Amino acid sequence: MVAVTFGILLAVSTWLTAALKPDCRLKPQHTLCLRPSRACQHISRGVDAAARAHILKLHNHYRSLVAKGQLPGFAPAADMQELLWDDDLTEVAQAHAELCTDTQGTGRLKHDNDRSTTTFPDVGQNLASSSSSVISPLDWDDSSGISNAIGHFTQVIWAKSRYVGCGYLQYYVPNSIYKDVKLYTCNYGPAGNYQRRPLYQEGRTCSACPQPTTCNQSSGLCFDPQSSSRDRPSGSGGGEKRGDGEAVGDDASTSSWLPLVVGLLVGLVVGAAGMVWICRRYAATEPVAAPQPGDQTAATGESQMSTQQ
């Protein structure tokens, strides 16, 4: 009887896992349908439980600063939601990292064309890279421009984005000077950075938490007491996973890439806040045109629209 029950559960789990995969005949450009690059030799891959917890802590820390009006240049947020982890977003993010589009270690990364999941047809994305042979140790995508740098930061603090999932790959390229390259991909659902939509609703902290969320008085974030991170029993995002969510089968050492995440978010906060202050000061010296009905600041950055094929 126990064996039969176990077999049924295994079959259901396998069916559910398969159902979450895209139909590659209909969506050949989906990230999960693309072949990983053979040019990169893996050193370690995947996000372990400690890294996952730290990524969430960092994201929610800065969302909390904005929500409580403690980040210079940003008004308090009335509807800033707490970010949770999502395994489906993680699986696609890990697949993107393993495409290994930066085989020269240049830091010039490429966003994927279709990163949708069954839950989130629209998915935002932030990318980072680090290389022991690159002068700049940390870059968001190819974000040398002010608008791009602000765009990546605004995805981090987009109020209606509730879930995040990240992938990581450390690799080297044979017969090249790039012996220790680290790639980092984070996917966000629902996507942020829509034009003519605000980052968040300005107002008293937690005064407009959407149903069924309520206010966490300590963090100033809206959270759902009945909700939790969206984990699948099989896990994803690099290697197999035990019940505690730790990646096994690969060396997914937290210490090897958490400094990249920490530096990335700290750099985004400091840089974006500074650029917002500069832009506002510059705008104050220029004639201001009459606003059009419904106009709001258009944030830029990489997010995927449902109309994208």
PDB file of C-alpha atoms in Angstrom:
ATOM      1  CA  MET A   1       0.000   0.000   0.000  1.00  0.00           C
ATOM      2  CA  VAL A   2       2.818   2.375   0.928  1.00  0.00           C
ATOM      3  CA  ALA A   3       4.615   1.557  -2.333  1.00  0.00           C
ATOM      4  CA  VAL A   4       1.457   2.232  -4.367  1.00  0.00           C
ATOM      5  CA  THR A   5       0.873   5.554  -2.602  1.00  0.00           C
ATOM      6  CA  PHE A   6       4.497   6.573  -3.154  1.00  0.00           C
ATOM      7  CA  GLY A   7       4.230   5.637  -6.824  1.00  0.00           C
ATOM      8  CA  ILE A   8       1.098   7.734  -7.275  1.00  0.00           C
ATOM      9  CA  LEU A   9       2.691  10.733  -5.561  1.00  0.00           C
ATOM     10  CA  LEU A  10       5.800  10.369  -7.705  1.00  0.00           C
ATOM     11  CA  ALA A  11       3.707  10.199 -10.880  1.00  0.00           C
ATOM     12  CA  VAL A  12       1.693  13.276  -9.883  1.00  0.00           C
ATOM     13  CA  SER A  13       4.886  15.166  -9.021  1.00  0.00           C
ATOM     14  CA  THR A  14       6.416  14.240 -12.379  1.00  0.00           C
ATOM     15  CA  TRP A  15       3.262  15.306 -14.226  1.00  0.00           C
ATOM     16  CA  LEU A  16       3.119  18.637 -12.394  1.00  0.00           C
ATOM     17  CA  THR A  17       6.788  19.307 -13.136  1.00  0.00           C
ATOM     18  CA  ALA A  18       6.246  18.554 -16.831  1.00  0.00           C
ATOM     19  CA  ALA A  19       3.162  20.768 -16.893  1.00  0.00           C
ATOM     20  CA  LEU A  20       5.257  23.698 -15.722  1.00  0.00           C
ATOM     21  CA  LYS A  21       7.591  23.405 -18.710  1.00  0.00           C
ATOM     22  CA  PRO A  22       6.806  25.466 -21.813  1.00  0.00           C
ATOM     23  CA  ASP A  23       5.829  23.724 -25.041  1.00  0.00           C
ATOM     24  CA  CYS A  24       9.028  24.257 -27.006  1.00  0.00           C
ATOM     25  CA  ARG A  25       7.222  23.602 -30.285  1.00  0.00           C
ATOM     26  CA  LEU A  26       5.116  26.693 -29.655  1.00  0.00           C
ATOM     27  CA  LYS A  27       7.713  28.738 -27.761  1.00  0.00           C
ATOM     28  CA  PRO A  28      11.114  27.780 -29.204  1.00  0.00           C
ATOM     29  CA  GLN A  29      12.707  30.996 -27.890  1.00  0.00           C
ATOM     30  CA  HIS A  30      11.686  30.385 -24.293  1.00  0.00           C
ATOM     31  CA  THR A  31      14.765  30.287 -22.066  1.00  0.00           C
ATOM     32  CA  LEU A  32      14.003  26.735 -20.903  1.00  0.00           C
ATOM     33  CA  CYS A  33      13.956  25.614 -24.542  1.00  0.00           C
ATOM     34  CA  LEU A  34      17.410  26.961 -25.390  1.00  0.00           C
ATOM     35  CA  ARG A  35      20.575  24.892 -25.134  1.00  0.00           C
ATOM     36  CA  PRO A  36      23.168  25.916 -22.531  1.00  0.00           C
ATOM     37  CA  SER A  37      26.422  27.209 -23.974  1.00  0.00           C
ATOM     38  CA  ARG A  38      29.256  24.709 -24.393  1.00  0.00           C
ATOM     39  CA  ALA A  39      31.863  27.474 -24.399  1.00  0.00           C
ATOM     40  CA  CYS A  40      31.753  27.888 -20.623  1.00  0.00           C
ATOM     41  CA  GLN A  41      33.181  25.344 -18.195  1.00  0.00           C
ATOM     42  CA  HIS A  42      31.210  25.379 -14.953  1.00  0.00           C
ATOM     43  CA  ILE A  43      32.918  25.877 -11.608  1.00  0.00           C
ATOM     44  CA  SER A  44      29.755  26.173  -9.516  1.00  0.00           C
ATOM     45  CA  ARG A  45      26.099  26.839 -10.165  1.00  0.00           C
ATOM     46  CA  GLY A  46      22.794  27.390  -8.422  1.00  0.00           C
ATOM     47  CA  VAL A  47      21.489  29.229  -5.378  1.00  0.00           C
ATOM     48  CA  ASP A  48      21.563  27.476  -2.011  1.00  0.00           C
ATOM     49  CA  ALA A  49      19.224  28.095   0.921  1.00  0.00           C
ATOM     50  CA  ALA A  50      21.544  30.584   2.629  1.00  0.00           C
ATOM     51  CA  ALA A  51      21.959  32.642  -0.549  1.00  0.00           C
ATOM     52  CA  ARG A  52      18.224  32.612  -1.159  1.00  0.00           C
ATOM     53  CA  ALA A  53      17.541  33.943   2.339  1.00  0.00           C
ATOM     54  CA  HIS A  54      20.188  36.626   1.956  1.00  0.00           C
ATOM     55  CA  ILE A  55      18.899  37.770  -1.436  1.00  0.00           C
ATOM     56  CA  LEU A  56      15.393  38.166  -0.011  1.00  0.00           C
ATOM     57  CA  LYS A  57      16.752  39.981   3.036  1.00  0.00           C
ATOM     58  CA  LEU A  58      18.672  42.471   0.885  1.00  0.00           C
ATOM     59  CA  HIS A  59      15.793  43.154  -1.496  1.00  0.00           C
ATOM     60  CA  ASN A  60      13.292  43.623   1.317  1.00  0.00           C
ATOM     61  CA  HIS A  61      15.720  45.792   3.276  1.00  0.00           C
ATOM     62  CA  TYR A  62      15.855  48.366   0.496  1.00  0.00           C
ATOM     63  CA  ARG A  63      12.143  48.069  -0.236  1.00  0.00           C
ATOM     64  CA  SER A  64      11.609  48.768   3.469  1.00  0.00           C
ATOM     65  CA  LEU A  65      13.822  51.867   3.340  1.00  0.00           C
ATOM     66  CA  VAL A  66      11.704  53.223   0.501  1.00  0.00           C
ATOM     67  CA  ALA A  67       8.420  52.228   2.149  1.00  0.00           C
ATOM     68  CA  LYS A  68       9.313  54.099   5.339  1.00  0.00           C
ATOM     69  CA  GLY A  69      10.658  57.145   3.511  1.00  0.00           C
ATOM     70  CA  GLN A  70      14.195  56.527   4.729  1.00  0.00           C
ATOM     71  CA  LEU A  71      15.864  56.600   1.304  1.00  0.00           C
ATOM     72  CA  PRO A  72      16.821  60.151   0.254  1.00  0.00           C
ATOM     73  CA  GLY A  73      14.893  61.370  -2.763  1.00  0.00           C
ATOM     74  CA  PHE A  74      12.014  58.898  -2.364  1.00  0.00           C
ATOM     75  CA  ALA A  75       8.653  59.579  -0.728  1.00  0.00           C
ATOM     76  CA  PRO A  76       7.192  56.920   1.614  1.00  0.00           C
ATOM     77  CA  ALA A  77       5.280  54.094  -0.082  1.00  0.00           C
ATOM     78  CA  ALA A  78       1.712  53.236   0.840  1.00  0.00           C
ATOM     79  CA  ASP A  79       1.632  49.867  -0.969  1.00  0.00           C
ATOM     80  CA  MET A  80       5.165  48.398  -0.999  1.00  0.00           C
ATOM     81  CA  GLN A  81       4.856  44.605  -0.858  1.00  0.00           C
ATOM     82  CA  GLU A  82       7.273  42.165   0.709  1.00  0.00           C
ATOM     83  CA  LEU A  83       9.164  40.051  -1.826  1.00  0.00           C
ATOM     84  CA  LEU A  84       8.934  36.261  -1.622  1.00  0.00           C
ATOM     85  CA  TRP A  85      10.902  33.543  -3.403  1.00  0.00           C
ATOM     86  CA  ASP A  86       9.516  31.700  -6.435  1.00  0.00           C
ATOM     87  CA  ASP A  87      10.988  28.416  -7.677  1.00  0.00           C
ATOM     88  CA  ASP A  88       9.643  28.777 -11.222  1.00  0.00           C
ATOM     89  CA  LEU A  89      11.278  32.183 -11.619  1.00  0.00           C
ATOM     90  CA  THR A  90      14.440  30.650 -10.179  1.00  0.00           C
ATOM     91  CA  GLU A  91      14.461  27.793 -12.679  1.00  0.00           C
ATOM     92  CA  VAL A  92      14.207  30.164 -15.629  1.00  0.00           C
ATOM     93  CA  ALA A  93      16.802  32.511 -14.123  1.00  0.00           C
ATOM     94  CA  GLN A  94      19.220  29.618 -13.669  1.00  0.00           C
ATOM     95  CA  ALA A  95      18.636  28.496 -17.252  1.00  0.00           C
ATOM     96  CA  HIS A  96      19.406  32.021 -18.432  1.00  0.00           C
ATOM     97  CA  ALA A  97      22.663  32.120 -16.477  1.00  0.00           C
ATOM     98  CA  GLU A  98      23.689  28.810 -18.031  1.00  0.00           C
ATOM     99  CA  LEU A  99      23.157  30.183 -21.531  1.00  0.00           C
ATOM    100  CA  CYS A 100      26.459  31.876 -20.715  1.00  0.00           C
ATOM    101  CA  THR A 101      26.080  34.683 -23.242  1.00  0.00           C
ATOM    102  CA  ASP A 102      29.190  36.488 -21.986  1.00  0.00           C
ATOM    103  CA  THR A 103      31.917  34.077 -23.104  1.00  0.00           C
ATOM    104  CA  GLN A 104      34.540  36.842 -23.142  1.00  0.00           C
ATOM    105  CA  GLY A 105      33.993  38.020 -19.580  1.00  0.00           C
ATOM    106  CA  THR A 106      33.214  41.538 -20.774  1.00  0.00           C
ATOM    107  CA  GLY A 107      30.229  42.138 -18.509  1.00  0.00           C
ATOM    108  CA  ARG A 108      28.020  42.854 -21.553  1.00  0.00           C
ATOM    109  CA  LEU A 109      25.127  40.529 -20.811  1.00  0.00           C
ATOM    110  CA  LYS A 110      22.040  39.755 -22.880  1.00  0.00           C
ATOM    111  CA  HIS A 111      18.473  39.537 -21.665  1.00  0.00           C
ATOM    112  CA  ASP A 112      16.416  36.588 -22.853  1.00  0.00           C
ATOM    113  CA  ASN A 113      13.413  36.930 -25.154  1.00  0.00           C
ATOM    114  CA  ASP A 114      10.882  34.802 -23.275  1.00  0.00           C
ATOM    115  CA  ARG A 115      11.207  34.116 -19.555  1.00  0.00           C
ATOM    116  CA  SER A 116       7.515  33.695 -18.743  1.00  0.00           C
ATOM    117  CA  THR A 117       6.208  31.133 -16.257  1.00  0.00           C
ATOM    118  CA  THR A 118       2.774  29.585 -15.830  1.00  0.00           C
ATOM    119  CA  THR A 119       2.063  32.084 -13.042  1.00  0.00           C
ATOM    120  CA  PHE A 120       3.773  35.158 -14.484  1.00  0.00           C
ATOM    121  CA  PRO A 121       3.410  35.887 -18.214  1.00  0.00           C
ATOM    122  CA  ASP A 122       5.244  39.181 -17.628  1.00  0.00           C
ATOM    123  CA  VAL A 123       8.625  38.825 -15.923  1.00  0.00           C
ATOM    124  CA  GLY A 124      11.170  41.527 -15.085  1.00  0.00           C
ATOM    125  CA  GLN A 125      14.899  40.824 -15.047  1.00  0.00           C
ATOM    126  CA  ASN A 126      18.136  42.182 -13.585  1.00  0.00           C
ATOM    127  CA  LEU A 127      21.569  40.909 -14.602  1.00  0.00           C
ATOM    128  CA  ALA A 128      25.035  41.283 -13.099  1.00  0.00           C
ATOM    129  CA  SER A 129      28.503  39.941 -13.787  1.00  0.00           C
ATOM    130  CA  SER A 130      31.885  39.891 -12.138  1.00  0.00           C
ATOM    131  CA  SER A 131      35.230  38.736 -13.483  1.00  0.00           C
ATOM    132  CA  SER A 132      38.674  38.549 -11.940  1.00  0.00           C
ATOM    133  CA  SER A 133      40.050  39.917 -15.213  1.00  0.00           C
ATOM    134  CA  VAL A 134      37.657  42.829 -15.663  1.00  0.00           C
ATOM    135  CA  ILE A 135      38.512  46.248 -14.206  1.00  0.00           C
ATOM    136  CA  SER A 136      34.953  46.992 -13.123  1.00  0.00           C
ATOM    137  CA  PRO A 137      34.027  44.253 -10.638  1.00  0.00           C
ATOM    138  CA  LEU A 138      30.294  44.759 -10.866  1.00  0.00           C
ATOM    139  CA  ASP A 139      27.916  45.769 -13.630  1.00  0.00           C
ATOM    140  CA  TRP A 140      24.192  45.583 -14.130  1.00  0.00           C
ATOM    141  CA  ASP A 141      23.795  44.329 -17.664  1.00  0.00           C
ATOM    142  CA  ASP A 142      25.227  47.043 -19.970  1.00  0.00           C
ATOM    143  CA  SER A 143      23.984  49.841 -17.764  1.00  0.00           C
ATOM    144  CA  SER A 144      26.416  52.644 -18.470  1.00  0.00           C
ATOM    145  CA  GLY A 145      23.561  55.078 -19.114  1.00  0.00           C
ATOM    146  CA  ILE A 146      21.688  56.892 -16.353  1.00  0.00           C
ATOM    147  CA  SER A 147      18.263  55.706 -17.531  1.00  0.00           C
ATOM    148  CA  ASN A 148      19.313  52.041 -17.554  1.00  0.00           C
ATOM    149  CA  ALA A 149      20.886  52.220 -14.109  1.00  0.00           C
ATOM    150  CA  ILE A 150      17.740  53.792 -12.678  1.00  0.00           C
ATOM    151  CA  GLY A 151      15.618  51.213 -14.507  1.00  0.00           C
ATOM    152  CA  HIS A 152      17.322  48.268 -12.842  1.00  0.00           C
ATOM    153  CA  PHE A 153      16.954  49.856  -9.417  1.00  0.00           C
ATOM    154  CA  THR A 154      13.282  50.633  -9.972  1.00  0.00           C
ATOM    155  CA  GLN A 155      12.615  46.942 -10.646  1.00  0.00           C
ATOM    156  CA  VAL A 156      14.067  46.151  -7.210  1.00  0.00           C
ATOM    157  CA  ILE A 157      11.629  48.567  -5.539  1.00  0.00           C
ATOM    158  CA  TRP A 158       8.617  48.090  -7.859  1.00  0.00           C
ATOM    159  CA  ALA A 159       5.781  47.790  -5.334  1.00  0.00           C
ATOM    160  CA  LYS A 160       3.603  45.312  -7.233  1.00  0.00           C
ATOM    161  CA  SER A 161       6.425  42.832  -7.886  1.00  0.00           C
ATOM    162  CA  ARG A 162       5.837  40.192  -5.210  1.00  0.00           C
ATOM    163  CA  TYR A 163       8.174  37.360  -6.154  1.00  0.00           C
ATOM    164  CA  VAL A 164      11.804  36.963  -7.135  1.00  0.00           C
ATOM    165  CA  GLY A 165      13.929  34.025  -8.236  1.00  0.00           C
ATOM    166  CA  CYS A 166      17.651  34.123  -8.975  1.00  0.00           C
ATOM    167  CA  GLY A 167      20.188  31.972 -10.787  1.00  0.00           C
ATOM    168  CA  TYR A 168      23.974  31.914 -10.547  1.00  0.00           C
ATOM    169  CA  LEU A 169      26.817  30.497 -12.603  1.00  0.00           C
ATOM    170  CA  GLN A 170      30.549  30.625 -11.929  1.00  0.00           C
ATOM    171  CA  TYR A 171      32.646  29.464 -14.875  1.00  0.00           C
ATOM    172  CA  TYR A 172      35.819  29.832 -16.891  1.00  0.00           C
ATOM    173  CA  VAL A 173      36.453  29.969 -20.633  1.00  0.00           C
ATOM    174  CA  PRO A 174      39.195  27.571 -21.824  1.00  0.00           C
ATOM    175  CA  ASN A 175      42.127  29.130 -23.662  1.00  0.00           C
ATOM    176  CA  SER A 176      41.244  32.632 -22.486  1.00  0.00           C
ATOM    177  CA  ILE A 177      42.280  34.976 -19.691  1.00  0.00           C
ATOM    178  CA  TYR A 178      38.847  34.715 -18.087  1.00  0.00           C
ATOM    179  CA  LYS A 179      39.282  32.058 -15.423  1.00  0.00           C
ATOM    180  CA  ASP A 180      36.705  33.108 -12.859  1.00  0.00           C
ATOM    181  CA  VAL A 181      33.564  34.737 -14.249  1.00  0.00           C
ATOM    182  CA  LYS A 182      30.378  35.006 -12.193  1.00  0.00           C
ATOM    183  CA  LEU A 183      26.946  35.536 -13.731  1.00  0.00           C
ATOM    184  CA  TYR A 184      23.913  36.509 -11.714  1.00  0.00           C
ATOM    185  CA  THR A 185      20.304  36.629 -12.979  1.00  0.00           C
ATOM    186  CA  CYS A 186      17.242  37.673 -10.991  1.00  0.00           C
ATOM    187  CA  ASN A 187      13.713  37.400 -12.401  1.00  0.00           C
ATOM    188  CA  TYR A 188      10.762  39.284 -10.896  1.00  0.00           C
ATOM    189  CA  GLY A 189       7.060  38.578 -11.059  1.00  0.00           C
ATOM    190  CA  PRO A 190       4.938  40.382 -11.888  1.00  0.00           C
ATOM    191  CA  ALA A 191       7.277  42.528 -13.960  1.00  0.00           C
ATOM    192  CA  GLY A 192       7.875  46.161 -13.109  1.00  0.00           C
ATOM    193  CA  ASN A 193       9.130  49.158 -15.082  1.00  0.00           C
ATOM    194  CA  TYR A 194       5.982  49.782 -17.105  1.00  0.00           C
ATOM    195  CA  GLN A 195       5.833  53.162 -18.756  1.00  0.00           C
ATOM    196  CA  ARG A 196       3.339  55.679 -17.375  1.00  0.00           C
ATOM    197  CA  ARG A 197       2.898  53.656 -14.201  1.00  0.00           C
ATOM    198  CA  PRO A 198       4.298  54.748 -10.837  1.00  0.00           C
ATOM    199  CA  LEU A 199       6.892  52.735  -8.930  1.00  0.00           C
ATOM    200  CA  TYR A 200       4.539  52.687  -5.981  1.00  0.00           C
ATOM    201  CA  GLN A 201       1.702  54.666  -4.458  1.00  0.00           C
ATOM    202  CA  GLU A 202       3.102  57.548  -2.456  1.00  0.00           C
ATOM    203  CA  GLY A 203       1.544  58.060   0.945  1.00  0.00           C
ATOM    204  CA  ARG A 204       1.670  57.053   4.573  1.00  0.00           C
ATOM    205  CA  THR A 205       3.562  53.785   4.995  1.00  0.00           C
ATOM    206  CA  CYS A 206       1.279  50.743   4.614  1.00  0.00           C
ATOM    207  CA  SER A 207      -1.821  52.929   4.221  1.00  0.00           C
ATOM    208  CA  ALA A 208      -2.818  51.249   0.931  1.00  0.00           C
ATOM    209  CA  CYS A 209      -1.802  47.607   1.334  1.00  0.00           C
ATOM    210  CA  PRO A 210      -3.645  45.550  -1.329  1.00  0.00           C
ATOM    211  CA  GLN A 211      -5.931  42.722  -0.238  1.00  0.00           C
ATOM    212  CA  PRO A 212      -5.252  40.251   1.308  1.00  0.00           C
ATOM    213  CA  THR A 213      -1.997  41.758   2.605  1.00  0.00           C
ATOM    214  CA  THR A 214      -1.567  43.562   5.890  1.00  0.00           C
ATOM    215  CA  CYS A 215       1.115  45.825   7.305  1.00  0.00           C
ATOM    216  CA  ASN A 216       4.316  44.610   8.891  1.00  0.00           C
ATOM    217  CA  GLN A 217       4.813  47.482  11.308  1.00  0.00           C
ATOM    218  CA  SER A 218       8.509  46.746  11.680  1.00  0.00           C
ATOM    219  CA  SER A 219       9.461  46.704   7.989  1.00  0.00           C
ATOM    220  CA  GLY A 220       6.710  48.936   6.629  1.00  0.00           C
ATOM    221  CA  LEU A 221       6.019  46.300   3.951  1.00  0.00           C
ATOM    222  CA  CYS A 222       2.664  44.794   3.023  1.00  0.00           C
ATOM    223  CA  PHE A 223       2.655  41.022   3.517  1.00  0.00           C
ATOM    224  CA  ASP A 224       0.174  38.174   3.322  1.00  0.00           C
ATOM    225  CA  PRO A 225       0.186  36.083   6.541  1.00  0.00           C
ATOM    226  CA  GLN A 226      -1.200  33.117   4.569  1.00  0.00           C
ATOM    227  CA  SER A 227       1.368  33.339   1.796  1.00  0.00           C
ATOM    228  CA  SER A 228       4.870  31.943   1.595  1.00  0.00           C
ATOM    229  CA  SER A 229       7.625  31.495  -0.926  1.00  0.00           C
ATOM    230  CA  ARG A 230       6.430  29.588  -3.980  1.00  0.00           C
ATOM    231  CA  ASP A 231       8.471  26.378  -3.647  1.00  0.00           C
ATOM    232  CA  ARG A 232       7.974  23.245  -5.728  1.00  0.00           C
ATOM    233  CA  PRO A 233       8.711  19.883  -4.075  1.00  0.00           C
ATOM    234  CA  SER A 234      11.313  19.118  -6.728  1.00  0.00           C
ATOM    235  CA  GLY A 235      12.962  22.531  -6.428  1.00  0.00           C
ATOM    236  CA  SER A 236      14.993  24.168  -9.165  1.00  0.00           C
ATOM    237  CA  GLY A 237      17.648  26.706  -9.826  1.00  0.00           C
ATOM    238  CA  GLY A 238      20.714  24.522  -9.851  1.00  0.00           C
ATOM    239  CA  GLY A 239      21.250  20.938  -8.791  1.00  0.00           C
ATOM    240  CA  GLU A 240      18.692  18.814  -7.007  1.00  0.00           C
ATOM    241  CA  LYS A 241      17.265  20.141  -3.787  1.00  0.00           C
ATOM    242  CA  ARG A 242      16.783  18.577  -0.400  1.00  0.00           C
ATOM    243  CA  GLY A 243      13.834  19.439   1.783  1.00  0.00           C
ATOM    244  CA  ASP A 244      15.736  22.370   3.279  1.00  0.00           C
ATOM    245  CA  GLY A 245      16.119  23.935  -0.166  1.00  0.00           C
ATOM    246  CA  GLU A 246      19.906  23.537  -0.290  1.00  0.00           C
ATOM    247  CA  ALA A 247      21.338  22.843  -3.724  1.00  0.00           C
ATOM    248  CA  VAL A 248      23.244  19.573  -3.950  1.00  0.00           C
ATOM    249  CA  GLY A 249      25.264  18.018  -6.720  1.00  0.00           C
ATOM    250  CA  ASP A 250      27.023  21.320  -7.439  1.00  0.00           C
ATOM    251  CA  ASP A 251      29.299  23.621  -5.502  1.00  0.00           C
ATOM    252  CA  ALA A 252      26.880  26.456  -4.825  1.00  0.00           C
ATOM    253  CA  SER A 253      28.969  28.120  -2.135  1.00  0.00           C
ATOM    254  CA  THR A 254      27.285  31.218  -0.762  1.00  0.00           C
ATOM    255  CA  SER A 255      30.595  32.906  -0.008  1.00  0.00           C
ATOM    256  CA  SER A 256      31.606  32.739  -3.669  1.00  0.00           C
ATOM    257  CA  TRP A 257      28.900  35.088  -4.908  1.00  0.00           C
ATOM    258  CA  LEU A 258      27.043  36.805  -2.082  1.00  0.00           C
ATOM    259  CA  PRO A 259      29.565  39.688  -2.154  1.00  0.00           C
ATOM    260  CA  LEU A 260      28.405  40.239  -5.741  1.00  0.00           C
ATOM    261  CA  VAL A 261      24.774  40.483  -4.646  1.00  0.00           C
ATOM    262  CA  VAL A 262      25.559  42.761  -1.709  1.00  0.00           C
ATOM    263  CA  GLY A 263      27.693  45.087  -3.810  1.00  0.00           C
ATOM    264  CA  LEU A 264      25.099  45.080  -6.563  1.00  0.00           C
ATOM    265  CA  LEU A 265      22.201  46.218  -4.395  1.00  0.00           C
ATOM    266  CA  VAL A 266      24.228  48.708  -2.362  1.00  0.00           C
ATOM    267  CA  GLY A 267      25.592  50.201  -5.572  1.00  0.00           C
ATOM    268  CA  LEU A 268      22.101  50.439  -7.050  1.00  0.00           C
ATOM    269  CA  VAL A 269      20.681  52.218  -4.019  1.00  0.00           C
ATOM    270  CA  VAL A 270      23.501  54.747  -3.721  1.00  0.00           C
ATOM    271  CA  GLY A 271      23.761  55.330  -7.470  1.00  0.00           C
ATOM    272  CA  ALA A 272      20.039  55.615  -8.149  1.00  0.00           C
ATOM    273  CA  ALA A 273      19.394  57.908  -5.196  1.00  0.00           C
ATOM    274  CA  GLY A 274      22.230  60.163  -6.331  1.00  0.00           C
ATOM    275  CA  MET A 275      20.998  60.234  -9.923  1.00  0.00           C
ATOM    276  CA  VAL A 276      17.432  61.001  -8.861  1.00  0.00           C
ATOM    277  CA  TRP A 277      18.727  63.930  -6.791  1.00  0.00           C
ATOM    278  CA  ILE A 278      20.839  65.221  -9.686  1.00  0.00           C
ATOM    279  CA  CYS A 279      17.992  64.861 -12.200  1.00  0.00           C
ATOM    280  CA  ARG A 280      15.550  66.679  -9.930  1.00  0.00           C
ATOM    281  CA  ARG A 281      17.995  69.490  -9.274  1.00  0.00           C
ATOM    282  CA  TYR A 282      18.688  69.853 -12.993  1.00  0.00           C
ATOM    283  CA  ALA A 283      14.975  69.791 -13.796  1.00  0.00           C
ATOM    284  CA  ALA A 284      14.384  72.586 -11.293  1.00  0.00           C
ATOM    285  CA  THR A 285      16.542  74.909 -13.395  1.00  0.00           C
ATOM    286  CA  GLU A 286      14.710  74.129 -16.651  1.00  0.00           C
ATOM    287  CA  PRO A 287      11.283  75.339 -17.863  1.00  0.00           C
ATOM    288  CA  VAL A 288       8.670  72.696 -17.105  1.00  0.00           C
ATOM    289  CA  ALA A 289       6.046  71.888 -19.738  1.00  0.00           C
ATOM    290  CA  ALA A 290       2.452  71.421 -18.692  1.00  0.00           C
ATOM    291  CA  PRO A 291       1.884  67.737 -17.847  1.00  0.00           C
ATOM    292  CA  GLN A 292      -0.414  65.675 -20.020  1.00  0.00           C
ATOM    293  CA  PRO A 293      -3.363  63.875 -18.417  1.00  0.00           C
ATOM    294  CA  GLY A 294      -2.239  60.593 -16.891  1.00  0.00           C
ATOM    295  CA  ASP A 295       1.457  61.305 -17.399  1.00  0.00           C
ATOM    296  CA  GLN A 296       3.819  59.775 -14.876  1.00  0.00           C
ATOM    297  CA  THR A 297       7.539  59.208 -14.858  1.00  0.00           C
ATOM    298  CA  ALA A 298       8.435  56.459 -17.323  1.00  0.00           C
ATOM    299  CA  ALA A 299      10.924  54.070 -15.748  1.00  0.00           C
ATOM    300  CA  THR A 300      13.208  52.172 -18.075  1.00  0.00           C
ATOM    301  CA  GLY A 301      14.852  48.803 -17.671  1.00  0.00           C
ATOM    302  CA  GLU A 302      14.251  45.255 -18.795  1.00  0.00           C
ATOM    303  CA  SER A 303      10.781  43.839 -18.312  1.00  0.00           C
ATOM    304  CA  GLN A 304       8.909  41.433 -20.506  1.00  0.00           C
ATOM    305  CA  MET A 305       5.492  42.304 -21.864  1.00  0.00           C
ATOM    306  CA  SER A 306       2.797  39.695 -22.435  1.00  0.00           C
ATOM    307  CA  THR A 307       2.610  40.696 -26.093  1.00  0.00           C
ATOM    308  CA  GLN A 308       6.240  39.754 -26.627  1.00  0.00           C
ATOM    309  CA  GLN A 309       6.670  36.548 -28.594  1.00  0.00           C
TER     310      GLN A 309
END
